[in-house]
PDB file of C-alpha atoms in Angstrom:
ATOM      1  CA  MET R 809       7.401 -14.356  -5.529  1.00 47.00           C
ATOM      2  CA  SER R 810       3.696 -14.846  -4.996  1.00 47.00           C
ATOM      3  CA  SER R 811       2.338 -18.349  -5.431  1.00 46.00           C
ATOM      4  CA  GLY R 812       0.937 -18.935  -8.896  1.00 46.00           C
ATOM      5  CA  SER R 813       1.557 -15.351 -10.042  1.00 42.00           C
ATOM      6  CA  VAL R 814       2.631 -14.289 -13.522  1.00 41.00           C
ATOM      7  CA  ARG R 815       6.121 -12.828 -13.611  1.00 42.00           C
ATOM      8  CA  LEU R 816       6.490  -9.603 -15.517  1.00 44.00           C
ATOM      9  CA  HIS R 817       9.578  -7.685 -16.450  1.00 42.00           C
ATOM     10  CA  VAL R 818      11.193  -6.757 -13.105  1.00 42.00           C
ATOM     11  CA  PRO R 819      10.704  -2.995 -12.557  1.00 45.00           C
ATOM     12  CA  LEU R 820      13.963  -1.188 -13.196  1.00 41.00           C
ATOM     13  CA  ASP R 821      15.167   2.243 -12.371  1.00 40.00           C
ATOM     14  CA  LEU R 822      16.533   4.361 -15.182  1.00 37.00           C
ATOM     15  CA  HIS R 823      19.997   2.821 -14.736  1.00 42.00           C
ATOM     16  CA  GLY R 824      18.793  -0.735 -15.113  1.00 43.00           C
ATOM     17  CA  HIS R 825      18.871  -1.712 -11.427  1.00 43.00           C
ATOM     18  CA  GLU R 826      16.029  -3.652  -9.827  1.00 45.00           C
ATOM     19  CA  ASP R 827      13.916  -1.890  -7.246  1.00 47.00           C
ATOM     20  CA  PRO R 828      14.668  -3.425  -3.818  1.00 43.00           C
ATOM     21  CA  PRO R 829      11.881  -5.660  -2.463  1.00 43.00           C
ATOM     22  CA  ASP R 830      11.387  -3.568   0.670  1.00 44.00           C
ATOM     23  CA  GLY R 831       9.884  -0.752  -1.368  1.00 42.00           C
ATOM     24  CA  GLY R 832      12.870   1.487  -0.622  1.00 43.00           C
ATOM     25  CA  GLY R 833      13.687   2.286  -4.240  1.00 41.00           C
ATOM     26  CA  ARG R 834      12.554   5.228  -6.292  1.00 37.00           C
ATOM     27  CA  GLU R 835       8.946   6.098  -5.611  1.00 39.00           C
ATOM     28  CA  ALA R 836       6.416   5.073  -8.213  1.00 39.00           C
ATOM     29  CA  ILE R 837       4.194   8.050  -7.367  1.00 37.00           C
ATOM     30  CA  PRO R 838       5.018  10.754  -8.226  1.00 42.00           C
ATOM     31  CA  GLU R 839       7.385   9.640 -10.953  1.00 43.00           C
ATOM     32  CA  PRO R 840      10.268  11.874 -12.078  1.00 42.00           C
ATOM     33  CA  THR R 841      10.056  13.891 -15.257  1.00 45.00           C
ATOM     34  CA  ASP R 842      12.602  13.263 -17.976  1.00 43.00           C
ATOM     35  CA  GLU R 843      14.163  16.627 -17.262  1.00 42.00           C
ATOM     36  CA  ALA R 844      14.490  15.833 -13.554  1.00 38.00           C
ATOM     37  CA  ALA R 845      16.134  12.521 -14.408  1.00 41.00           C
ATOM     38  CA  GLY R 846      18.653  14.246 -16.658  1.00 41.00           C
ATOM     39  CA  ARG R 847      17.064  12.880 -19.824  1.00 47.00           C
ATOM     40  CA  PRO R 848      16.005  14.839 -22.892  1.00 46.00           C
ATOM     41  CA  GLY R 849      12.296  15.553 -22.904  1.00 53.00           C
ATOM     42  CA  ALA R 850      11.739  15.640 -26.670  1.00 61.00           C
ATOM     43  CA  CYS R 851      11.341  12.586 -28.900  1.00 72.00           C
ATOM     44  CA  ALA R 852      13.701  12.817 -31.907  1.00 71.00           C
ATOM     45  CA  ALA R 853      12.284  10.363 -34.438  1.00 75.00           C
ATOM     46  CA  GLY R 854      14.626   7.757 -35.860  1.00 69.00           C
ATOM     47  CA  THR R 855      17.810   8.941 -34.138  1.00 81.00           C
ATOM     48  CA  ALA R 856      18.402   6.415 -31.328  1.00 84.00           C
ATOM     49  CA  GLY R 857      19.220   3.290 -33.331  1.00 90.00           C
ATOM     50  CA  ARG R 858      17.607   0.207 -34.771  1.00 92.00           C
ATOM     51  CA  LEU R 859      16.365  -3.256 -33.804  1.00 94.00           C
ATOM     52  CA  TRP R 860      16.257  -6.519 -35.732  1.00 93.00           C
ATOM     53  CA  ARG R 861      15.868 -10.223 -35.042  1.00 90.00           C
ATOM     54  CA  ASP R 862      18.347 -12.907 -36.054  1.00 91.00           C
ATOM     55  CA  ASN R 863      17.474 -16.553 -35.320  1.00 87.00           C
ATOM     56  CA  GLY R 864      14.903 -15.373 -32.785  1.00 85.00           C
ATOM     57  CA  VAL R 865      17.326 -13.080 -30.919  1.00 90.00           C
ATOM     58  CA  LEU R 866      16.556  -9.350 -30.709  1.00 91.00           C
ATOM     59  CA  TYR R 867      19.559  -7.098 -31.465  1.00 94.00           C
ATOM     60  CA  PHE R 868      20.059  -3.360 -30.917  1.00 95.00           C
ATOM     61  CA  GLN R 869      22.538  -1.004 -32.584  1.00 93.00           C
ATOM     62  CA  ASP R 870      22.752   2.624 -31.503  1.00 91.00           C
ATOM     63  CA  GLY R 871      22.335   5.572 -33.833  1.00 87.00           C
ATOM     64  CA  ALA R 872      26.098   6.075 -34.079  1.00 88.00           C
ATOM     65  CA  GLY R 873      26.492   2.641 -35.672  1.00 87.00           C
ATOM     66  CA  GLY R 874      28.217   1.058 -32.661  1.00 88.00           C
ATOM     67  CA  GLU R 875      28.549  -2.638 -31.953  1.00 90.00           C
ATOM     68  CA  ALA R 876      25.273  -4.572 -32.056  1.00 93.00           C
ATOM     69  CA  SER R 877      24.210  -6.327 -28.873  1.00 93.00           C
ATOM     70  CA  PRO R 878      21.451  -8.795 -27.891  1.00 93.00           C
ATOM     71  CA  ALA R 879      18.811  -6.699 -26.161  1.00 92.00           C
ATOM     72  CA  ARG R 880      15.503  -6.626 -24.321  1.00 88.00           C
ATOM     73  CA  LEU R 881      13.168  -3.676 -23.873  1.00 88.00           C
ATOM     74  CA  VAL R 882      11.249  -2.580 -20.774  1.00 83.00           C
ATOM     75  CA  TRP R 883       9.087   0.417 -19.962  1.00 80.00           C
ATOM     76  CA  ALA R 884      11.261   2.808 -17.944  1.00 78.00           C
ATOM     77  CA  ARG R 885       8.278   3.540 -15.667  1.00 73.00           C
ATOM     78  CA  PRO R 886       6.516   0.172 -15.277  1.00 64.00           C
ATOM     79  CA  LEU R 887       3.427   1.353 -13.413  1.00 61.00           C
ATOM     80  CA  SER R 888       2.345   4.515 -15.199  1.00 58.00           C
ATOM     81  CA  GLY R 889       4.713   4.871 -18.118  1.00 58.00           C
ATOM     82  CA  ARG R 890       3.383   2.424 -20.699  1.00 64.00           C
ATOM     83  CA  GLY R 891       3.553   4.209 -24.025  1.00 68.00           C
ATOM     84  CA  GLY R 892       6.302   6.522 -22.727  1.00 79.00           C
ATOM     85  CA  PRO R 893      10.052   6.196 -22.073  1.00 87.00           C
ATOM     86  CA  VAL R 894      11.772   2.863 -22.775  1.00 88.00           C
ATOM     87  CA  SER R 895      15.017   1.337 -21.482  1.00 88.00           C
ATOM     88  CA  VAL R 896      16.944  -0.826 -23.932  1.00 91.00           C
ATOM     89  CA  MET R 897      18.782  -3.353 -21.738  1.00 90.00           C
ATOM     90  CA  GLN R 898      21.572  -5.736 -22.657  1.00 90.00           C
ATOM     91  CA  ALA R 899      20.036  -9.221 -22.748  1.00 88.00           C
ATOM     92  CA  GLY R 900      20.843 -11.239 -19.635  1.00 83.00           C
ATOM     93  CA  LYS R 901      22.431  -8.256 -17.873  1.00 84.00           C
ATOM     94  CA  LYS R 902      21.436  -5.087 -16.027  1.00 79.00           C
ATOM     95  CA  ARG R 903      23.373  -2.799 -18.359  1.00 89.00           C
ATOM     96  CA  GLU R 904      21.319  -0.131 -20.098  1.00 91.00           C
ATOM     97  CA  LEU R 905      22.269   0.232 -23.757  1.00 93.00           C
ATOM     98  CA  ALA R 906      19.985   3.170 -24.476  1.00 91.00           C
ATOM     99  CA  TYR R 907      17.181   5.244 -23.020  1.00 91.00           C
ATOM    100  CA  LEU R 908      14.400   6.197 -25.411  1.00 90.00           C
ATOM    101  CA  THR R 909      12.022   9.038 -24.676  1.00 88.00           C
ATOM    102  CA  CYS R 910       9.578   7.199 -26.947  1.00 87.00           C
ATOM    103  CA  VAL R 911       9.570   4.213 -29.311  1.00 87.00           C
ATOM    104  CA  ASP R 912       9.562   6.600 -32.292  1.00 89.00           C
ATOM    105  CA  GLU R 913      13.226   7.384 -31.580  1.00 90.00           C
ATOM    106  CA  LEU R 914      14.022   4.038 -33.194  1.00 91.00           C
ATOM    107  CA  SER R 915      14.248   3.644 -36.945  1.00 90.00           C
ATOM    108  CA  GLU R 916      10.836   3.296 -38.582  1.00 87.00           C
ATOM    109  CA  ASP R 917      11.308  -0.387 -39.425  1.00 88.00           C
ATOM    110  CA  SER R 918      12.264  -1.138 -35.791  1.00 90.00           C
ATOM    111  CA  ARG R 919       9.223   0.261 -34.027  1.00 90.00           C
ATOM    112  CA  HIS R 920       6.924  -2.717 -34.533  1.00 87.00           C
ATOM    113  CA  LEU R 921       9.620  -5.002 -33.051  1.00 87.00           C
ATOM    114  CA  ALA R 922       9.914  -2.707 -30.034  1.00 88.00           C
ATOM    115  CA  LEU R 923       6.161  -2.748 -29.423  1.00 84.00           C
ATOM    116  CA  GLU R 924       6.016  -6.527 -29.817  1.00 82.00           C
ATOM    117  CA  GLU R 925       8.780  -6.900 -27.229  1.00 82.00           C
ATOM    118  CA  LEU R 926       7.226  -4.435 -24.782  1.00 81.00           C
ATOM    119  CA  GLU R 927       3.626  -5.608 -24.999  1.00 73.00           C
ATOM    120  CA  GLY R 928       4.584  -9.274 -25.049  1.00 68.00           C
ATOM    121  CA  GLY R 929       6.081  -8.970 -21.568  1.00 60.00           C
ATOM    122  CA  MET R 930       3.188  -7.106 -19.963  1.00 59.00           C
ATOM    123  CA  VAL R 931       0.628  -9.673 -18.820  1.00 66.00           C
ATOM    124  CA  LEU R 932      -1.451  -8.148 -16.032  1.00 75.00           C
ATOM    125  CA  PRO R 933      -3.661 -10.400 -13.923  1.00 89.00           C
ATOM    126  CA  ILE R 934      -7.037  -8.631 -13.581  1.00 92.00           C
ATOM    127  CA  ILE R 935      -8.422  -8.836 -10.035  1.00 96.00           C
ATOM    128  CA  SER R 936     -12.129  -9.711  -9.933  1.00 96.00           C
ATOM    129  CA  GLU R 937     -12.468 -10.602  -6.236  1.00 97.00           C
ATOM    130  CA  ILE R 938     -10.497  -9.711  -3.112  1.00 97.00           C
ATOM    131  CA  ARG R 939     -10.869 -12.451  -0.533  1.00 96.00           C
ATOM    132  CA  LEU R 940      -8.534 -11.073   2.112  1.00 95.00           C
ATOM    133  CA  VAL R 941      -6.163  -8.172   2.793  1.00 95.00           C
ATOM    134  CA  LYS R 942      -4.136  -8.718   5.961  1.00 93.00           C
ATOM    135  CA  PRO R 943      -1.169  -6.817   7.470  1.00 90.00           C
ATOM    136  CA  ARG R 944       2.002  -8.890   7.680  1.00 82.00           C
ATOM    137  CA  PHE R 945       5.281  -7.494   9.068  1.00 84.00           C
ATOM    138  CA  GLY R 946       4.696  -4.046   7.606  1.00 82.00           C
ATOM    139  CA  ASN R 947       3.425  -5.402   4.280  1.00 90.00           C
ATOM    140  CA  TYR R 948      -0.112  -6.355   3.241  1.00 95.00           C
ATOM    141  CA  TYR R 949      -0.991  -9.917   2.277  1.00 95.00           C
ATOM    142  CA  TRP R 950      -3.547 -10.102  -0.549  1.00 96.00           C
ATOM    143  CA  ASP R 951      -5.552 -13.194  -1.457  1.00 97.00           C
ATOM    144  CA  VAL R 952      -7.417 -12.515  -4.703  1.00 97.00           C
ATOM    145  CA  GLU R 953      -9.157 -14.095  -7.674  1.00 96.00           C
ATOM    146  CA  THR R 954      -8.039 -12.982 -11.151  1.00 94.00           C
ATOM    147  CA  ASN R 955      -8.652 -13.787 -14.802  1.00 92.00           C
ATOM    148  CA  LEU R 956      -5.554 -16.011 -14.550  1.00 88.00           C
ATOM    149  CA  GLY R 957      -6.771 -17.850 -11.470  1.00 92.00           C
ATOM    150  CA  PRO R 958      -6.215 -17.357  -7.723  1.00 95.00           C
ATOM    151  CA  GLN R 959      -3.234 -15.202  -6.715  1.00 94.00           C
ATOM    152  CA  ARG R 960      -1.546 -14.369  -3.435  1.00 95.00           C
ATOM    153  CA  PHE R 961       0.955 -11.558  -3.033  1.00 94.00           C
ATOM    154  CA  LEU R 962       2.487  -9.052  -0.619  1.00 93.00           C
ATOM    155  CA  LEU R 963       2.097  -5.307  -1.159  1.00 94.00           C
ATOM    156  CA  SER R 964       4.548  -2.913   0.492  1.00 92.00           C
ATOM    157  CA  SER R 965       4.055   0.861   0.882  1.00 90.00           C
ATOM    158  CA  PRO R 966       0.700   1.083  -0.945  1.00 90.00           C
ATOM    159  CA  GLU R 967       1.145   4.826  -1.498  1.00 88.00           C
ATOM    160  CA  ASN R 968       4.286   4.097  -3.563  1.00 86.00           C
ATOM    161  CA  ASN R 969       3.256   0.845  -5.225  1.00 88.00           C
ATOM    162  CA  SER R 970      -0.237   1.626  -6.468  1.00 90.00           C
ATOM    163  CA  TYR R 971      -1.266   3.791  -9.395  1.00 85.00           C
ATOM    164  CA  ARG R 972      -4.683   4.980 -10.542  1.00 86.00           C
ATOM    165  CA  PRO R 973      -4.782   5.424 -14.336  1.00 79.00           C
ATOM    166  CA  GLY R 974      -8.467   6.345 -13.995  1.00 84.00           C
ATOM    167  CA  PRO R 975     -11.007   7.084 -11.248  1.00 90.00           C
ATOM    168  CA  ASP R 976     -12.286   3.483 -11.230  1.00 92.00           C
ATOM    169  CA  THR R 977      -9.018   1.610 -11.928  1.00 91.00           C
ATOM    170  CA  VAL R 978      -5.957   0.808  -9.842  1.00 91.00           C
ATOM    171  CA  VAL R 979      -2.715  -1.021 -10.653  1.00 87.00           C
ATOM    172  CA  LEU R 980      -0.740  -2.658  -7.826  1.00 90.00           C
ATOM    173  CA  ARG R 981       2.913  -3.740  -7.761  1.00 85.00           C
ATOM    174  CA  ASP R 982       3.896  -6.410  -5.221  1.00 88.00           C
ATOM    175  CA  VAL R 983       7.231  -6.869  -3.409  1.00 86.00           C
ATOM    176  CA  SER R 984       8.457  -9.220  -6.167  1.00 78.00           C
ATOM    177  CA  GLY R 985       7.754  -6.727  -8.944  1.00 74.00           C
ATOM    178  CA  ASN R 986       4.593  -8.402 -10.272  1.00 80.00           C
ATOM    179  CA  CYS R 987       1.724  -6.107 -11.280  1.00 84.00           C
ATOM    180  CA  TYR R 988      -2.030  -6.624 -10.845  1.00 90.00           C
ATOM    181  CA  GLU R 989      -4.948  -4.516 -12.062  1.00 90.00           C
ATOM    182  CA  ILE R 990      -8.380  -3.806 -10.636  1.00 94.00           C
ATOM    183  CA  SER R 991     -10.068  -2.674 -13.852  1.00 91.00           C
ATOM    184  CA  SER R 992     -13.295  -1.485 -12.212  1.00 94.00           C
ATOM    185  CA  ILE R 993     -13.471  -0.837  -8.478  1.00 96.00           C
ATOM    186  CA  SER R 994     -17.197  -0.165  -8.765  1.00 95.00           C
ATOM    187  CA  LYS R 995     -17.827  -3.654 -10.160  1.00 95.00           C
ATOM    188  CA  LEU R 996     -16.191  -5.375  -7.185  1.00 96.00           C
ATOM    189  CA  SER R 997     -18.490  -6.907  -4.604  1.00 97.00           C
ATOM    190  CA  ARG R 998     -19.116  -4.913  -1.453  1.00 96.00           C
ATOM    191  CA  ALA R 999     -16.969  -7.376   0.528  1.00 96.00           C
ATOM    192  CA  SER R1000     -14.095  -6.979  -1.959  1.00 97.00           C
ATOM    193  CA  ARG R1001     -14.278  -3.178  -1.811  1.00 96.00           C
ATOM    194  CA  MET R1002     -14.202  -3.268   1.985  1.00 95.00           C
ATOM    195  CA  GLU R1003     -11.043  -5.395   1.903  1.00 95.00           C
ATOM    196  CA  MET R1004      -9.420  -3.047  -0.618  1.00 94.00           C
ATOM    197  CA  GLU R1005     -10.281   0.016   1.436  1.00 91.00           C
ATOM    198  CA  ARG R1006      -8.332  -1.430   4.365  1.00 87.00           C
ATOM    199  CA  VAL R1007      -5.201  -0.462   2.423  1.00 89.00           C
ATOM    200  CA  LEU R1008      -5.955   1.915  -0.455  1.00 86.00           C
TER     201      LEU R1008
END
């Protein structure tokens, strides 16, 4: 893990397994459609189950009324899928309890808990200055300044681990699964843009 970085939810594939650190997992770009992944594409409101908290622990029960289990929620597509599909994971394990096409598949009184859980885990350091981008054993070493302080991280396969949600914004995912955002490329200094363009 990068020194001083903020740890996010580890990116998971749709079966709850961590992407390998060498960048050899499923590609972030392009991401599979729900149909290609064997998932239903439509969002059926209120059918997937419900969430509640008991003594600070989040629980999930499926729509069939099965056994309740401690749970955590992660975006199924960590880079570009915020606001889209969600994986409900068994707390402390890699077992997927449910796959939601959207948060609205939960009962109405559960949706605010789901959004609290999802947004509470997504803390993106915003890169304001890029001091250095240097190749290192097939990866790229980044030394940057962010709103959370200085960060250092390794980026592997930039074409698979970067995403542009807009023409002036890019999100990066490092080899440890941490994400970083450059909110405005145009506002970077000329030196920072030159370092970025060595890779992206």
